[in-house]
Structure formats: structure tokens, C-alpha cells
Coordinates of C-alpha atoms in Angstrom, one line a residue:
X1 CA 73.4 30.7 80.4
X2 CA 74.2 29.6 77.8
X3 CA 71.4 29.5 74.3
X4 CA 70.5 26.3 72.6
X5 CA 72.7 25.7 69.4
X6 CA 72.1 24.7 66.1
X7 CA 73.0 21.0 65.4
X8 CA 77.1 20.6 64.2
X9 CA 77.6 19.7 60.7
X10 CA 79.0 16.4 60.3
X11 CA 82.5 16.2 61.2
X12 CA 85.0 13.8 58.2
X13 CA 85.7 10.6 60.2
X14 CA 89.4 11.2 60.2
X15 CA 88.4 13.9 62.6
X16 CA 86.0 11.6 64.7
X17 CA 88.4 10.9 67.8
X18 CA 87.0 13.1 70.2
X19 CA 86.8 14.0 74.1
X20 CA 85.3 16.1 76.5
X21 CA 86.1 18.5 78.6
X22 CA 84.0 20.3 81.8
X23 CA 84.9 23.7 83.7
X24 CA 82.8 25.1 85.4
X25 CA 79.8 23.9 85.3
X26 CA 80.6 23.7 81.4
X27 CA 81.4 21.1 78.5
X28 CA 83.6 21.1 75.6
X29 CA 84.3 18.4 73.2
X30 CA 87.3 19.2 71.4
X31 CA 90.1 16.5 69.8
X32 CA 90.8 14.2 71.4
X33 CA 94.8 15.3 70.2
X34 CA 93.8 18.5 72.2
X35 CA 96.2 19.0 75.4
X36 CA 95.0 20.2 78.6
X37 CA 96.4 22.9 80.4
X38 CA 94.9 23.5 84.2
X39 CA 96.4 27.1 84.5
X40 CA 95.8 25.8 88.9
X41 CA 97.6 23.2 88.4
X42 CA 100.6 24.7 85.8
X43 CA 100.1 28.6 86.8
X44 CA 103.7 29.4 85.2
X45 CA 102.0 27.5 82.0
X46 CA 102.3 30.3 78.8
X47 CA 99.5 30.4 77.5
X48 CA 99.6 30.2 73.0
X49 CA 97.6 30.1 70.0
X50 CA 100.2 29.0 67.9
X51 CA 99.4 25.1 68.8
X52 CA 96.5 22.8 69.3
X53 CA 95.8 23.1 73.3
X54 CA 92.6 23.5 76.2
X55 CA 93.5 26.1 78.9
X56 CA 91.2 25.7 81.3
X57 CA 91.7 29.5 84.1
X58 CA 94.3 32.3 84.5
X59 CA 97.5 32.0 83.9
X60 CA 99.9 32.2 87.0
X61 CA 102.0 35.6 87.7
X62 CA 104.9 34.7 86.1
X63 CA 104.3 33.1 82.3
X64 CA 107.5 30.6 81.2
X65 CA 106.3 31.8 78.1
X66 CA 109.5 31.8 75.1
X67 CA 111.4 35.6 74.3
X68 CA 108.6 35.3 70.8
X69 CA 106.6 33.1 69.3
X70 CA 104.5 33.5 65.9
X71 CA 101.3 31.7 64.4
X72 CA 97.7 31.1 64.8
X73 CA 95.7 27.6 65.4
X74 CA 92.7 26.5 67.1
X75 CA 92.8 26.8 70.5
X76 CA 90.1 26.4 73.2
X77 CA 90.8 28.8 76.8
X78 CA 88.7 28.8 79.0
X79 CA 88.2 31.5 82.5
X80 CA 86.6 32.2 85.7
X81 CA 84.9 35.2 85.0
X82 CA 81.4 37.9 86.2
X83 CA 78.9 38.1 82.8
X84 CA 76.5 40.7 82.8
X85 CA 74.8 38.9 79.7
X86 CA 75.4 35.8 77.3
X87 CA 77.6 37.0 74.4
X88 CA 79.3 35.8 71.5
X89 CA 81.7 37.5 69.4
X90 CA 84.6 36.9 66.4
X91 CA 86.7 39.3 65.5
X92 CA 87.6 38.1 61.9
X93 CA 90.5 40.0 61.1
X94 CA 92.4 38.1 64.3
X95 CA 90.6 34.8 63.7
X96 CA 89.2 35.3 67.2
X97 CA 85.9 34.2 68.5
X98 CA 85.2 35.8 72.4
X99 CA 81.6 34.4 74.5
X100 CA 80.4 34.5 78.3
X101 CA 77.8 32.5 79.5
X102 CA 75.6 34.1 82.9
X103 CA 76.0 30.5 84.1
X104 CA 78.6 29.6 86.5
X105 CA 79.8 32.5 85.2
X106 CA 83.0 31.7 82.4
X107 CA 84.8 34.0 79.9
X108 CA 85.7 32.0 76.7
X109 CA 89.0 32.5 74.4
X110 CA 89.0 31.4 70.8
X111 CA 91.3 31.8 68.2
X112 CA 91.5 29.7 65.1
X113 CA 93.6 28.9 61.8
X114 CA 92.5 27.9 58.9
X115 CA 90.0 25.7 60.2
X116 CA 87.7 27.7 61.2
X117 CA 85.2 24.9 61.1
X118 CA 86.5 22.8 63.9
X119 CA 86.6 25.7 65.7
X120 CA 83.2 26.3 65.7
X121 CA 82.3 23.4 66.1
X122 CA 83.9 23.1 69.3
X123 CA 82.3 26.5 70.5
X124 CA 78.7 24.2 69.4
X125 CA 79.2 21.2 71.8
X126 CA 78.7 23.5 74.1
X127 CA 76.0 25.3 73.4
X128 CA 77.2 28.5 72.4
X129 CA 75.1 30.1 68.8
X130 CA 78.3 30.6 66.8
X131 CA 75.9 31.0 64.0
X132 CA 74.8 34.6 65.6
X133 CA 77.9 35.2 66.6
X134 CA 78.2 39.6 66.2
X135 CA 81.6 41.2 65.2
X136 CA 83.6 42.3 67.5
X137 CA 82.9 45.8 67.9
X138 CA 85.2 48.6 67.6
X139 CA 87.9 49.2 70.8
X140 CA 87.0 52.2 72.9
X141 CA 89.9 55.3 74.6
X142 CA 90.8 54.0 78.0
X143 CA 88.4 56.4 80.7
X144 CA 91.7 58.0 81.7
X145 CA 93.0 58.6 79.0
X146 CA 96.0 57.9 76.7
X147 CA 99.7 57.8 77.8
X148 CA 101.9 60.8 76.0
X149 CA 102.6 60.4 72.4
X150 CA 106.5 60.2 73.8
X151 CA 105.3 56.8 75.6
X152 CA 106.7 55.2 72.3
X153 CA 110.5 57.3 72.1
X154 CA 113.6 56.2 73.6
X155 CA 117.4 55.9 72.9
X156 CA 118.7 53.2 75.0
X157 CA 119.1 49.7 75.7
X158 CA 115.2 48.0 75.6
X159 CA 114.2 44.2 75.5
X160 CA 110.9 42.8 74.0
X161 CA 109.4 39.7 75.1
X162 CA 105.8 37.4 73.9
X163 CA 103.4 38.2 76.8
X164 CA 103.7 41.5 78.6
X165 CA 105.4 40.2 82.3
X166 CA 103.3 40.8 85.0
X167 CA 103.8 44.1 87.1
X168 CA 106.1 42.7 89.7
X169 CA 107.6 41.8 87.3
X170 CA 108.1 44.5 85.6
X171 CA 109.0 46.5 88.7
X172 CA 112.4 43.8 90.1
X173 CA 113.6 44.9 85.8
X174 CA 113.2 48.3 86.9
X175 CA 115.0 48.9 89.9
X176 CA 117.4 45.7 88.9
X177 CA 118.4 45.1 84.7
X178 CA 119.7 47.7 82.1
X179 CA 116.1 47.3 80.6
X180 CA 114.0 50.8 79.9
X181 CA 111.6 50.2 77.3
X182 CA 109.6 47.0 76.5
X183 CA 108.5 45.2 73.1
X184 CA 104.5 44.7 73.4
X185 CA 102.5 42.8 71.0
X186 CA 98.9 44.6 70.7
X187 CA 97.6 42.7 67.7
X188 CA 97.4 40.8 65.0
X189 CA 95.8 37.3 63.5
X190 CA 100.0 36.5 63.8
X191 CA 100.7 37.4 67.2
X192 CA 101.0 33.6 69.5
X193 CA 101.0 34.7 72.8
X194 CA 97.5 35.1 74.7
X195 CA 98.2 39.0 76.7
X196 CA 96.7 38.4 79.9
X197 CA 98.3 41.2 81.5
X198 CA 98.3 44.1 79.2
X199 CA 95.6 46.6 79.7
X200 CA 95.9 50.1 79.1
X201 CA 96.1 50.5 83.0
X202 CA 98.9 48.5 83.0
X203 CA 100.7 50.8 79.9
X204 CA 99.6 53.7 81.7
X205 CA 101.2 52.1 85.1
X206 CA 104.7 51.5 83.8
X207 CA 104.4 54.8 81.8
X208 CA 104.2 56.1 85.0
X209 CA 107.3 53.9 86.7
X210 CA 110.1 55.0 83.4
X211 CA 109.4 52.6 81.4
X212 CA 108.8 53.2 77.6
X213 CA 107.2 51.3 74.8
X214 CA 107.7 49.6 71.7
X215 CA 104.0 48.4 70.0
X216 CA 104.2 45.5 67.9
X217 CA 101.6 44.0 65.7
X218 CA 102.0 40.4 63.4
X219 CA 100.1 40.5 61.3
X220 CA 99.3 38.3 57.7
X221 CA 103.5 37.1 56.9
X222 CA 105.2 36.7 53.5
X223 CA 104.3 33.1 53.8
X224 CA 102.7 30.9 56.0
X225 CA 106.4 29.5 56.3
X226 CA 108.0 32.4 57.1
X227 CA 110.3 33.1 60.0
X228 CA 109.5 31.2 62.9
X229 CA 106.3 30.7 61.1
X230 CA 106.4 26.6 60.8
X231 CA 103.9 27.0 58.3
X232 CA 100.9 28.1 60.8
X233 CA 100.7 31.2 59.7
X234 CA 98.0 33.6 57.8
X235 CA 99.9 35.3 54.6
X236 CA 100.5 38.3 52.7
X237 CA 97.3 37.1 49.8
X238 CA 96.2 40.6 48.4
X239 CA 99.0 43.1 50.3
X240 CA 97.1 46.9 49.5
X241 CA 93.8 45.9 51.3
X242 CA 95.5 43.6 53.9
X243 CA 97.9 46.3 55.0
X244 CA 95.1 48.5 55.2
X245 CA 93.0 46.0 57.1
X246 CA 95.8 46.0 59.7
X247 CA 96.4 49.6 60.5
X248 CA 93.5 49.9 61.0
X249 CA 93.3 47.3 63.4
X250 CA 97.1 48.1 64.9
X251 CA 95.3 50.8 65.6
X252 CA 92.3 50.5 67.4
X253 CA 94.4 48.1 69.4
X254 CA 97.0 51.1 70.7
X255 CA 93.4 53.4 71.2
X256 CA 92.1 50.5 73.1
X257 CA 95.3 50.7 75.2
X258 CA 95.9 54.0 75.2
X259 CA 98.9 54.6 72.7
X260 CA 98.1 58.7 71.3
X261 CA 98.8 59.8 68.4
X262 CA 101.8 60.0 66.9
X263 CA 103.1 56.8 69.0
X264 CA 105.0 54.7 66.2
X265 CA 103.1 50.7 66.0
X266 CA 105.1 48.4 64.8
X267 CA 104.7 45.8 61.9
X268 CA 106.6 42.9 62.3
X269 CA 107.7 40.6 59.4
X270 CA 108.9 37.4 59.7
X271 CA 112.2 36.7 57.5
X272 CA 111.7 35.6 54.1
X273 CA 113.1 34.8 50.5
X274 CA 113.3 38.0 48.8
X275 CA 112.9 38.2 45.5
X276 CA 110.1 37.5 42.6
X277 CA 106.7 37.1 44.2
X278 CA 107.3 37.2 48.2
X279 CA 109.3 40.8 47.7
X280 CA 106.1 43.1 45.6
X281 CA 103.9 41.4 48.5
X282 CA 105.7 42.7 51.3
X283 CA 106.6 46.3 49.7
X284 CA 102.5 47.1 48.9
X285 CA 101.4 45.6 51.7
X286 CA 104.0 47.4 54.2
X287 CA 103.3 50.7 51.9
X288 CA 99.6 50.1 52.4
X289 CA 100.5 49.5 56.1
X290 CA 102.3 52.9 56.8
X291 CA 100.0 55.1 54.4
X292 CA 96.9 54.1 56.5
X293 CA 98.2 54.3 59.9
X294 CA 99.8 58.5 58.7
X295 CA 95.6 58.6 57.8
X296 CA 94.9 57.6 61.0
X297 CA 97.8 59.9 63.0
X298 CA 100.3 57.5 63.8
X299 CA 103.0 56.1 62.8
X300 CA 104.9 53.7 61.4
X301 CA 107.3 51.2 62.3
X302 CA 108.3 47.8 60.9
X303 CA 110.2 45.2 62.0
X304 CA 111.9 42.3 59.5
X305 CA 115.6 41.0 59.4
X306 CA 118.4 43.3 57.3
X307 CA 118.9 39.6 54.7
X308 CA 115.1 40.7 53.8
X309 CA 113.2 43.2 55.1
X310 CA 115.4 45.3 55.6
X311 CA 117.4 44.2 51.9
X312 CA 113.9 44.6 50.2
X313 CA 113.1 48.2 52.0
X314 CA 116.9 49.4 51.0
X315 CA 116.7 48.5 47.3
X316 CA 113.3 50.1 47.1
X317 CA 114.3 53.7 48.8
X318 CA 112.3 56.6 46.5
X319 CA 110.2 53.7 44.6
X320 CA 107.6 53.2 48.1
X321 CA 106.6 54.5 51.4
X322 CA 109.4 53.0 53.7
X323 CA 108.3 53.2 57.0
X324 CA 109.3 56.1 60.3
X325 CA 111.2 54.4 61.9
X326 CA 113.0 50.3 61.3
X327 CA 113.4 47.7 64.2
X328 CA 116.2 45.6 62.3
X329 CA 117.0 42.2 63.5
X330 CA 120.8 40.7 63.7
X331 CA 121.6 38.6 66.5
X332 CA 125.5 40.0 66.7
X333 CA 125.1 41.2 70.2
X334 CA 126.3 44.9 69.2
X335 CA 124.1 47.2 70.9
X336 CA 124.4 49.9 68.5
X337 CA 121.7 51.3 66.2
X338 CA 124.6 51.5 62.9
X339 CA 124.3 48.6 60.2
X340 CA 126.7 48.8 56.9
X341 CA 123.1 46.7 55.7
X342 CA 121.6 50.3 56.3
X343 CA 123.0 53.2 54.2
X344 CA 123.6 56.3 56.8
X345 CA 121.0 58.8 55.2
X346 CA 117.7 56.8 55.9
X347 CA 116.2 56.6 59.1
X348 CA 118.9 58.7 60.2
X349 CA 116.9 60.8 62.6
X350 CA 116.3 58.8 65.9
X351 CA 114.2 56.3 63.4
X352 CA 115.7 52.5 64.7
X353 CA 116.3 50.0 66.9
X354 CA 118.2 47.3 66.5
X355 CA 116.8 43.5 68.0
X356 CA 121.0 42.7 68.9
X357 CA 120.7 39.2 70.5
X358 CA 117.4 37.3 70.6
X359 CA 116.5 33.7 72.8
X360 CA 117.9 35.0 75.9
X361 CA 117.3 34.3 79.9
X362 CA 118.0 36.5 82.0
X363 CA 116.8 37.0 86.2
X364 CA 116.7 40.3 88.1
X365 CA 114.7 40.5 90.8
X366 CA 114.6 37.3 91.7
X367 CA 112.3 37.1 88.2
X368 CA 113.5 35.1 85.3
X369 CA 112.0 36.5 81.3
X370 CA 112.8 34.7 78.2
X371 CA 113.6 37.9 76.2
X372 CA 115.3 39.3 73.3
X373 CA 117.5 42.4 72.9
X374 CA 117.2 46.3 71.6
X375 CA 119.6 49.1 71.2
X376 CA 117.1 52.0 70.8
X377 CA 117.1 55.2 68.4
X378 CA 113.5 56.3 68.3
X379 CA 112.7 60.5 69.0
X380 CA 109.2 61.9 68.7
X381 CA 109.2 62.8 65.2
X382 CA 109.0 66.0 65.6

């Protein structure tokens, strides 16, 4: 059963318009403007955390998600679940509440952006004791063990997409597509798509089937409006502590998914205007990320545009600790890891990925996925 909650704080008059949403015997009060998506009725709907919504149920086999989405706001996602006990936890790094209730079992995922109080009001309306929410516990390694570190090494074509595809989709694409590596979003405060399929078992299965990976982490961004953020991204304000915290969280997510030490973890930094404060923030953040990942036994990767992140890293080579692998974006439709913006002596030892096309819709084996295309040349780091 859900525990009784303390009365919610008074809401500002402008926020008074609300509606109630019920699911499996539980009722939530949410802002009137939030759309309600019944995933039983709309199984292909993409569960996204970058726009207000209420999602009810479990996503279908094939979600119609964009190739990429970045940002975070207040969202409520309620699914059926078998829960041994009621609980509420909060992950402040990723800005998300998770809860379970035993009466007509449900699990709740409630991410938030800048308005933590809003999502707290929504949860309290259903009797969830958010005031006594426990901090999310440390990630645990999968019982079956980790996949080898070469899981993030590959030379050839790959793709990335906002949410990890289903096993059926991966099997169809393994047979029919030219791709053999997949970019998966493992965490971060600005990861916008839910990851209903991404588990340690999924990683093990896809590795055994011949797939390799480039794990992406969407932490704080250069600014709230960087790249695809549309002013919805948590941003870098204190570079060194945030870089270390992001590295620790990314490593924890990697452990939980079964990526062994030695794997490359990529920090996704959207396009920004170089120079001045933003450049200083990005370089400090990314250097702290890289150095902390090394301490934790992982290799550092970074994703960004050739006109922003790559330009700043190249311009400051020798002054800062560079990531071990660069994942550079330039949509020129050239599937090569050579680029005039990157000197031949930087990231020269199988240390590059080129995202050479974006927002493409492709179909193999009757399964359609929206993707970005990538060319990989990534070794094991030996």
C-alpha cells in the first residue's frame, strides 16, 4: 500500500489547473496541460523525458523514437509491476524519483528538470512519501558477470538511436543491415529517452550475437540551450565537481549493464558557441571526467561537433588531458574517420568514431528505426 503523505505545499495560482489520472487503482493529480499517453493503446509511442507527459503502461516492441533527443523535464511514467514492498528513492545526479507500490502493483519513474517541487506534488498526490525518499542505492554488477572489454572495440559501420532497440529489432538488423555496432544511452541527467529494453541481459545477448557498443552518457551540457537542448538541459556550472560526478555515475551505470573495466564511455556534449566561458567550462568538465574515469578503470570518450568540442580540444591539446577516443559529429555523408579538423597525430591509434549522417530512417527485416550513422575505428587500448 502507498503510505500517507504530508499535505502538499500551496501551489501558485498560475499552476492551479490540474486533472486526475488513474491507473491500476492509483490516482495522480497532474498539470492539466500534460498529455496522457496510454501505451496499451499507443504501443509505438516513444517514452521521452524531455517534454511534459504522463505515460501509462509498458512500451511496445518497437517504439517510434527519434534518432536523438536531449534534455530533461517533469514526466510521470507508471507501469504494472510486482513489488514486494512499497518504496521511494531519488537519484539526485540523474534527477529522477523511482517508486513501487504493492496494492495493484505499479512502478513509477518520475524524472524532473528545474522544477523538482512540481514532480514532488504529483507524487504526493498519490500518497507517495517523497519527503522520506531514500537516496538511490549503488549500482550492482550483473550476476552473470561483465562482457569483455572488447565490447566497445570495433572497426566498421555502426548506428546510434535514442532508445535501445528490442531484441527482435536487433536480430533483424544483424541479418539485414550493414551495421555491427550500436550506440546506447546508458545514463545522464540529460538522457531524454527511456530505456525499457536496456539491461545487462540485453547487453550480453547482443554481444553474443556479434554486436559491439559505444555507450553514451548525456551529462550536464555547455548551456541549457546547447545543440538539441531547446533550453531544457541541465548545464555545466561547476565543471570539475560535475565532471567527476558524471564519471562516477557513468561508471556505475556501466557496471550495472555489465561493461567491464577498460571499456570506453562517451560523454555526449551538444554543439555550443566556442570561446570564453563555455569553452573554459567544457574543458574543465571533460578533463575531470577523463581523469576520474581513468581512476575507476574505464577509458574516456567524448562526443561533439567538429565546430565546437573538437575545435576546443584540438586548440588546447597539450594543455588539458584529452579523452582517449573522440566521437566527432559532421554530417557530410563520408563514412571515414579521417577529417581535416583533426590533426593526424591526435587520436591516431584506433581512437575515433565519425557520426557522418543524422536523423535517417532505415528499415531492415521489416523493422524501421530512426538512427544516426557512424563509422568506427576503436581499438581495445592495448
